[in-house]
Coordinates of C-alpha atoms and ligand atoms in Angstrom, one line a residue:
X20 CA 144.5 -16.3 82.2
X21 CA 141.9 -14.3 80.8
X22 CA 138.2 -15.8 80.4
X23 CA 135.9 -14.8 78.3
X24 CA 132.4 -14.8 77.5
X25 CA 133.1 -17.8 75.4
X26 CA 134.4 -19.9 77.9
X27 CA 131.8 -18.9 81.0
X28 CA 129.7 -22.3 81.8
X29 CA 127.2 -22.6 79.7
X30 CA 125.3 -23.7 83.4
X31 CA 124.4 -20.0 84.2
X32 CA 121.0 -18.9 83.4
X33 CA 119.9 -15.6 82.9
X34 CA 117.0 -13.6 83.5
X35 CA 114.0 -13.1 81.1
X36 CA 113.8 -9.4 79.7
X37 CA 110.6 -8.5 79.3
X38 CA 110.6 -5.4 77.0
X39 CA 109.6 -2.2 77.8
X40 CA 109.4 -1.1 74.5
X41 CA 108.2 -4.2 72.7
X42 CA 106.7 -2.4 69.8
X43 CA 110.3 -0.6 69.4
X44 CA 112.9 -1.5 67.1
X45 CA 115.5 0.7 65.5
X46 CA 114.7 3.7 64.6
X47 CA 114.5 4.2 60.3
X48 CA 117.5 6.7 60.3
X49 CA 119.2 4.5 61.4
X50 CA 118.0 2.0 59.1
X51 CA 118.1 3.7 55.7
X52 CA 121.4 5.3 56.4
X53 CA 123.0 1.7 56.6
X54 CA 121.3 0.7 53.9
X55 CA 122.9 3.8 52.2
X56 CA 126.6 2.9 53.6
X57 CA 126.0 -1.0 52.4
X58 CA 124.7 -0.2 49.0
X59 CA 126.7 3.1 48.1
X60 CA 123.8 4.4 47.6
X61 CA 123.4 8.6 47.7
X62 CA 122.0 8.8 51.1
X63 CA 119.0 11.7 51.2
X64 CA 117.3 10.1 54.2
X65 CA 118.4 10.4 57.5
X66 CA 118.3 14.8 58.3
X67 CA 122.2 15.8 58.4
X68 CA 124.3 18.4 55.9
X69 CA 126.7 17.7 53.9
X70 CA 128.6 20.8 54.7
X71 CA 130.5 21.4 57.8
X72 CA 129.8 24.2 60.7
X73 CA 131.2 27.8 60.3
X74 CA 134.8 27.8 60.6
X75 CA 134.6 30.8 62.8
X76 CA 132.4 28.4 65.0
X77 CA 135.1 25.6 64.9
X78 CA 138.1 28.1 66.1
X79 CA 136.0 29.2 69.0
X80 CA 135.6 25.5 70.2
X81 CA 139.2 24.5 69.5
X82 CA 140.3 27.7 71.6
X83 CA 138.2 26.4 75.0
X84 CA 139.2 22.9 74.5
X85 CA 142.7 24.6 74.2
X86 CA 142.5 26.6 77.3
X87 CA 140.7 24.5 80.0
X88 CA 136.8 24.3 79.7
X89 CA 137.5 20.8 80.0
X90 CA 136.1 19.7 83.2
X91 CA 131.9 19.5 84.0
X92 CA 129.9 22.3 83.3
X93 CA 126.7 23.5 85.1
X94 CA 124.3 21.2 85.6
X95 CA 121.7 23.5 83.7
X96 CA 124.7 24.7 81.6
X97 CA 127.2 27.5 81.2
X98 CA 125.6 31.0 82.2
X99 CA 127.0 32.8 79.3
X100 CA 125.6 30.3 76.9
X101 CA 122.1 30.4 78.4
X102 CA 122.6 34.1 78.3
X103 CA 122.9 34.1 74.6
X104 CA 119.9 31.9 74.6
X105 CA 117.6 33.9 76.4
X106 CA 119.0 36.6 74.3
X107 CA 118.5 35.4 70.7
X108 CA 115.0 34.0 71.9
X109 CA 114.1 37.7 72.5
X110 CA 115.3 39.0 69.7
X111 CA 113.5 36.6 67.6
X112 CA 110.2 35.8 69.5
X113 CA 110.3 39.3 71.7
X114 CA 109.9 36.5 75.0
X115 CA 112.0 38.2 77.7
X116 CA 113.4 34.6 78.9
X117 CA 115.3 34.5 82.8
X118 CA 118.5 32.9 81.8
X119 CA 119.1 31.6 85.3
X120 CA 115.5 29.5 85.7
X121 CA 114.0 29.4 82.2
X122 CA 116.7 27.8 80.1
X123 CA 118.2 24.5 80.3
X124 CA 121.3 22.9 77.8
X125 CA 120.9 19.7 76.7
X126 CA 122.1 16.7 74.7
X127 CA 120.7 17.5 71.8
X128 CA 117.2 18.3 71.5
X129 CA 116.7 14.4 71.5
X130 CA 117.2 14.5 75.4
X131 CA 115.7 17.6 76.4
X132 CA 112.2 16.1 74.2
X133 CA 113.1 13.3 76.9
X134 CA 113.5 15.0 80.4
X135 CA 110.7 17.2 79.2
X136 CA 108.2 14.1 79.2
X137 CA 109.5 12.6 82.4
X138 CA 109.1 15.9 83.7
X139 CA 105.3 15.7 83.3
X140 CA 103.8 12.8 82.3
X141 CA 102.6 9.9 85.4
X142 CA 101.8 6.8 84.9
X143 CA 98.0 6.2 83.0
X144 CA 98.2 10.5 81.7
X145 CA 97.2 11.1 77.8
X146 CA 99.9 12.5 75.5
X147 CA 98.8 13.9 72.3
X148 CA 101.1 13.7 69.3
X149 CA 100.5 14.8 65.7
X150 CA 100.7 11.9 63.4
X151 CA 103.6 11.7 60.9
X152 CA 105.4 12.3 64.2
X153 CA 109.0 12.2 65.0
X154 CA 109.5 9.1 66.1
X155 CA 111.5 9.5 69.7
X156 CA 108.2 10.6 71.1
X157 CA 106.2 7.7 71.5
X158 CA 109.0 5.3 73.3
X159 CA 110.0 7.9 75.7
X160 CA 105.6 9.0 76.6
X161 CA 105.7 4.7 76.8
X162 CA 108.5 4.8 79.8
X163 CA 107.0 7.4 81.5
X164 CA 103.8 5.4 81.7
X165 CA 102.1 7.9 79.4
X166 CA 99.2 6.6 76.7
X167 CA 100.0 8.3 73.3
X168 CA 97.3 9.5 71.3
X169 CA 97.8 10.1 67.7
X170 CA 96.0 12.5 65.3
X171 CA 96.7 12.2 61.9
X172 CA 97.5 16.0 60.4
X173 CA 95.1 16.5 57.9
X174 CA 96.2 17.1 54.2
X175 CA 95.3 19.8 51.8
X176 CA 95.1 19.4 48.4
X177 CA 97.7 16.5 48.5
X178 CA 100.4 18.6 50.2
X179 CA 100.1 20.8 53.1
X180 CA 99.8 19.2 56.0
X181 CA 97.9 20.6 59.2
X182 CA 96.7 20.4 62.8
X183 CA 92.8 19.4 62.7
X184 CA 91.5 21.7 65.7
X185 CA 88.3 19.7 65.6
X186 CA 89.8 16.4 66.2
X187 CA 92.0 17.9 68.8
X188 CA 89.4 19.9 70.3
X189 CA 87.6 16.1 70.4
X190 CA 90.8 14.5 71.9
X191 CA 91.6 16.3 74.9
X192 CA 90.0 14.8 78.3
X193 CA 90.3 14.7 81.5
X194 CA 93.8 12.8 81.4
X195 CA 95.3 14.7 78.4
X196 CA 98.2 15.4 80.8
X197 CA 101.0 17.0 77.3
X198 CA 100.3 17.9 73.5
X199 CA 103.5 17.8 71.8
X200 CA 103.7 20.0 68.6
X201 CA 106.5 19.7 66.1
X202 CA 106.4 23.5 63.6
X203 CA 108.2 23.6 61.9
X204 CA 107.3 20.3 61.0
X205 CA 109.7 17.3 60.0
X206 CA 109.2 15.7 58.0
X207 CA 106.5 17.2 55.9
X208 CA 108.0 21.2 56.6
X209 CA 104.5 22.7 57.5
X210 CA 104.3 25.6 59.8
X211 CA 102.0 27.4 61.6
X212 CA 99.6 30.6 61.4
X213 CA 99.4 33.0 64.1
X214 CA 95.5 32.2 63.7
X215 CA 96.5 28.1 65.0
X216 CA 98.5 29.4 68.4
X217 CA 94.9 31.5 69.4
X218 CA 93.4 28.0 68.1
X219 CA 95.4 25.6 70.5
X220 CA 95.2 28.5 73.4
X221 CA 91.6 28.5 73.6
X222 CA 91.6 24.5 73.6
X223 CA 94.1 23.9 77.0
X224 CA 92.7 27.2 78.5
X225 CA 91.1 25.4 81.3
X226 CA 92.7 21.9 81.4
X227 CA 95.7 21.0 83.0
X228 CA 97.5 20.2 80.4
X229 CA 101.2 20.8 79.1
X230 CA 102.2 21.7 75.8
X231 CA 105.8 20.1 74.3
X232 CA 107.2 22.3 71.3
X233 CA 109.9 20.5 69.4
X234 CA 111.4 23.8 67.3
X235 CA 114.6 22.3 66.3
X236 CA 114.3 23.8 62.6
X237 CA 113.4 27.6 64.7
X238 CA 115.8 28.9 61.6
X239 CA 115.1 26.9 58.5
X240 CA 111.5 29.0 57.5
X241 CA 110.9 30.0 53.8
X242 CA 109.6 32.5 51.6
X243 CA 109.8 35.3 54.1
X244 CA 107.4 33.2 56.6
X245 CA 108.2 34.0 60.6
X246 CA 108.9 31.6 63.1
X247 CA 105.8 31.2 65.1
X248 CA 106.9 30.0 68.4
X249 CA 104.5 28.7 70.8
X250 CA 106.5 30.7 73.4
X251 CA 106.2 33.4 71.6
X252 CA 102.2 33.8 72.7
X253 CA 102.0 35.0 75.6
X254 CA 98.8 32.3 77.0
X255 CA 100.8 29.4 75.6
X256 CA 104.0 30.2 77.0
X257 CA 102.5 29.6 80.5
X258 CA 102.3 26.3 79.6
X259 CA 104.7 25.2 77.7
X260 CA 108.6 23.5 77.1
X261 CA 110.4 24.3 73.9
X262 CA 113.0 22.3 72.9
X263 CA 115.2 23.1 70.2
X264 CA 118.8 22.1 69.0
X265 CA 122.4 24.0 67.2
X266 CA 122.4 20.9 65.5
X267 CA 120.5 21.6 62.4
X268 CA 121.0 25.7 62.4
X269 CA 125.1 24.9 62.5
X270 CA 125.2 21.9 60.2
X271 CA 126.6 20.1 62.9
X272 CA 124.1 16.8 64.0
X273 CA 126.6 15.3 65.5
X274 CA 127.4 17.3 68.3
X275 CA 124.6 16.6 70.1
X276 CA 123.7 20.1 72.0
X277 CA 120.4 21.9 72.2
X278 CA 118.5 23.8 74.7
X279 CA 114.8 24.0 76.2
X280 CA 113.3 26.7 77.6
X281 CA 110.5 26.7 79.9
X282 CA 108.5 29.2 82.5
X283 CA 110.8 29.1 86.1
X284 CA 108.0 26.8 87.3
X285 CA 108.5 23.8 85.0
X286 CA 112.2 24.9 84.5
X287 CA 112.6 23.7 87.7
X288 CA 110.6 20.0 87.7
X289 CA 112.7 19.5 84.0
X290 CA 116.2 20.2 85.7
X291 CA 115.4 17.4 88.4
X292 CA 115.2 14.7 85.5
X293 CA 118.0 16.6 83.3
X294 CA 120.7 16.4 86.0
X295 CA 120.0 12.5 86.5
X296 CA 119.9 11.8 82.6
X297 CA 122.9 13.1 81.8
X298 CA 124.1 16.1 84.2
X299 CA 125.7 18.5 82.2
X300 CA 126.4 19.1 78.5
X301 CA 130.5 18.9 77.0
X302 CA 131.7 22.8 78.2
X303 CA 134.2 23.7 75.2
X304 CA 131.5 23.2 73.1
X305 CA 129.1 25.1 75.2
X306 CA 131.5 27.8 75.3
X307 CA 132.1 28.1 71.9
X308 CA 128.8 28.0 70.9
X309 CA 128.0 31.0 73.0
X310 CA 131.0 32.8 71.4
X311 CA 129.8 32.7 67.9
X312 CA 126.2 33.0 69.1
X313 CA 126.2 36.8 70.5
X314 CA 129.0 37.3 67.8
X315 CA 127.8 36.3 65.0
X316 CA 123.9 36.5 64.9
X317 CA 123.8 37.0 60.7
X318 CA 124.9 33.3 60.5
X319 CA 121.6 31.6 61.5
X320 CA 119.8 34.9 60.0
X321 CA 120.4 33.9 56.8
X322 CA 119.5 30.1 57.2
X323 CA 116.4 31.0 55.5
X324 CA 118.0 32.2 52.4
X325 CA 120.5 29.5 52.2
X326 CA 118.2 26.2 53.2
X327 CA 115.3 27.8 50.7
X328 CA 118.1 28.2 47.9
X329 CA 118.9 24.7 48.6
X330 CA 115.3 23.9 48.5
X331 CA 114.7 25.5 44.9
X332 CA 117.9 24.2 43.8
X333 CA 116.8 20.3 44.6
X334 CA 112.8 20.8 43.5
X335 CA 114.4 22.4 40.0
X336 CA 116.1 19.5 39.0
X337 CA 113.2 17.0 40.3
X338 CA 111.4 19.5 37.5
X339 CA 110.6 17.0 34.6
X340 CA 110.6 13.9 37.0
X341 CA 107.6 12.3 37.4
X342 CA 107.3 13.1 41.0
X343 CA 104.5 15.7 42.6
X344 CA 105.6 18.1 44.6
X345 CA 105.1 21.2 46.3
X346 CA 108.3 23.0 47.6
X347 CA 108.8 22.5 51.4
X348 CA 107.5 25.7 53.6
X349 CA 110.6 24.7 55.9
X350 CA 113.3 22.2 57.2
X351 CA 116.0 20.7 55.1
X352 CA 112.8 17.7 53.7
X353 CA 111.7 17.6 50.5
X354 CA 108.1 15.9 50.4
X355 CA 107.4 14.0 47.4
X356 CA 104.2 12.1 45.5
X357 CA 105.5 9.0 43.8
X358 CA 102.1 7.5 43.1
X359 CA 102.8 8.1 39.3
X360 CA 105.8 6.1 39.1
X361 CA 104.4 3.5 41.5
X362 CA 102.0 1.5 43.5
X363 CA 104.6 -0.1 46.1
X364 CA 104.2 0.2 49.8
X365 CA 106.5 3.3 51.1
X366 CA 108.6 1.6 53.4
X367 CA 109.4 -1.3 50.5
X368 CA 110.0 1.1 48.0
X369 CA 112.2 3.0 50.0
X370 CA 114.4 0.7 50.5
X371 CA 114.3 -1.4 46.9
X372 CA 115.1 2.6 45.7
X373 CA 118.0 2.6 47.5
X374 CA 119.1 -1.1 46.8
X375 CA 118.3 -0.7 42.9
X376 CA 118.5 2.9 42.5
X377 CA 121.0 4.1 44.5
X378 CA 119.1 6.8 46.8
X379 CA 118.1 6.2 50.2
X380 CA 115.0 8.2 51.4
X381 CA 112.6 8.4 54.0
X382 CA 109.2 6.7 53.9
X383 CA 106.4 8.9 55.9
X384 CA 104.0 5.6 57.0
X385 CA 107.0 4.3 60.0
X386 CA 106.0 7.6 61.4
X387 CA 102.0 7.1 61.8
X388 CA 99.9 4.7 63.9
X389 CA 96.9 4.4 61.4
X390 CA 97.9 3.0 57.7
X391 CA 99.5 5.6 56.0
X392 CA 98.3 4.7 52.6
X393 CA 99.7 8.3 50.7
X394 CA 102.7 7.3 48.8
X395 CA 105.2 9.6 49.6
X396 CA 108.8 9.8 50.7
X397 CA 111.3 12.1 52.3
X398 CA 114.5 13.6 50.5
X399 CA 116.9 15.8 52.6
X400 CA 118.3 18.6 50.6
X401 CA 120.9 19.6 53.0
X402 CA 123.7 18.5 50.5
X403 CA 125.8 19.9 48.3
X404 CA 125.3 20.8 44.8
X405 CA 126.9 17.7 43.4
X406 CA 125.2 16.1 45.4
X407 CA 121.4 16.9 44.5
X408 CA 122.8 17.1 40.9
X409 CA 123.8 13.2 41.4
X410 CA 121.0 12.1 43.1
X411 CA 117.8 13.8 40.9
X412 CA 119.3 12.5 37.8
X413 CA 118.4 8.9 39.2
X414 CA 115.1 10.0 40.1
X415 CA 114.5 11.8 36.9
X416 CA 115.4 8.5 35.3
X417 CA 112.4 6.7 37.1
Ligands
PMP25 N1 113.4 16.7 66.7 C1 112.9 16.2 65.0 C2 111.8 16.9 65.0 C3 114.3 16.4 65.0 O1 114.1 16.2 63.5 C4 115.2 16.1 65.4 C5 116.9 15.5 64.6 N2 117.1 15.9 63.9 C6 115.5 15.8 66.7 C7 114.1 16.7 67.0 C8 116.8 15.6 67.5 O2 117.6 16.6 67.3 P1 118.9 16.2 68.5 O3 119.9 16.0 67.1 O4 119.0 17.3 68.4 O5 119.2 15.6 69.6
LIG26 N1 116.3 14.0 62.7 C1 116.9 13.6 62.4 C2 115.9 13.4 60.6 O1 114.6 13.4 61.2 C3 117.6 12.1 62.0 C4 117.5 11.7 63.6 C5 118.6 10.8 64.2 O2 118.7 9.8 63.2 N2 118.0 10.3 65.3 O3 116.7 12.5 60.0

């Protein structure tokens, strides 16, 4: 006879769980996507494309899936993929990377970020993040026993977000173990100028502080600006772990495959964590991506133009609406100011508009430690034109 849980005697006691993350709820991306599904709203909240990865890439993965690449990959990633990542990095950033000792394939950027944080953060260490900060950083810091120090990005002209270097200088102290930066920036689309990298180098020089650079939107920068990676800067590279994701680059957020590039002494320690977080990443995907990365560099080279067209199309559709905006400098997100339409708090409004108006978005305040009173929402424009047009029609009517 099978015994179901419901039939167990109720007298068994269960231990109390003291939450390790008492202040953490379900991530806003899951909350808003679920609400969009439940209400049938157009989902411009969670960032994922409405189109497929390139056909040739799918064929390469399918080939490896059907031709024996189905057992464990090496812990650090298959050598051909690590080599392809190193070659791409060399082409794009002029950095000569040792693919054997400085590249690790990860289970999406999320695992790369998590493992990187566990690698360097010890109990009582301080970690600086810039608000609005992507929501996976702080829980990983807390689980490592670290203390998060939030610095708000400054806002120029109401639209351009940037690091306040003076505030960073004032915040760094003997306990600062790590600074996490994320440019191209989700959710604001901010990017770094060349002088910013020098300012950062001035601040961390003569400290014991490492840098973690979340560069998942490395190939989505607009208006002919380059992506300025921290690993392109000699002095910063010596203390930086750069994390990226193929999810953004290949329109494949569900694949959860990314990588961490760091100097050998950091990669050695990073791999000690990574190997027990996940051990290795799915094998046919790694071989397929390696083939495609090497044979089709034009795919990621044309990504800025592809997404810039989408940005311009979406922003053009909002012309004549009561939203105020400045076209994003990067990423596939557009932040808009809704202060002429409503004074409601952004989280409440995002949920209400999903239910009542039929378009889901992401509020910015959830990424900020201090109350963020700006009336801003983030829309994802990685969608086919018909979806963007249908959403914009509703937004223009507000
Ligand atoms: N960092 C940022 C800034 C992101 O926007 C995302 C999500 N898309 C991630 C990390 C996580 O990437 P992945 O889906 O590859 O884990
Ligand atoms: N990075 C995606 C976004 O910003 C969401 C990722 C996730 O849902 N965890 O929308």
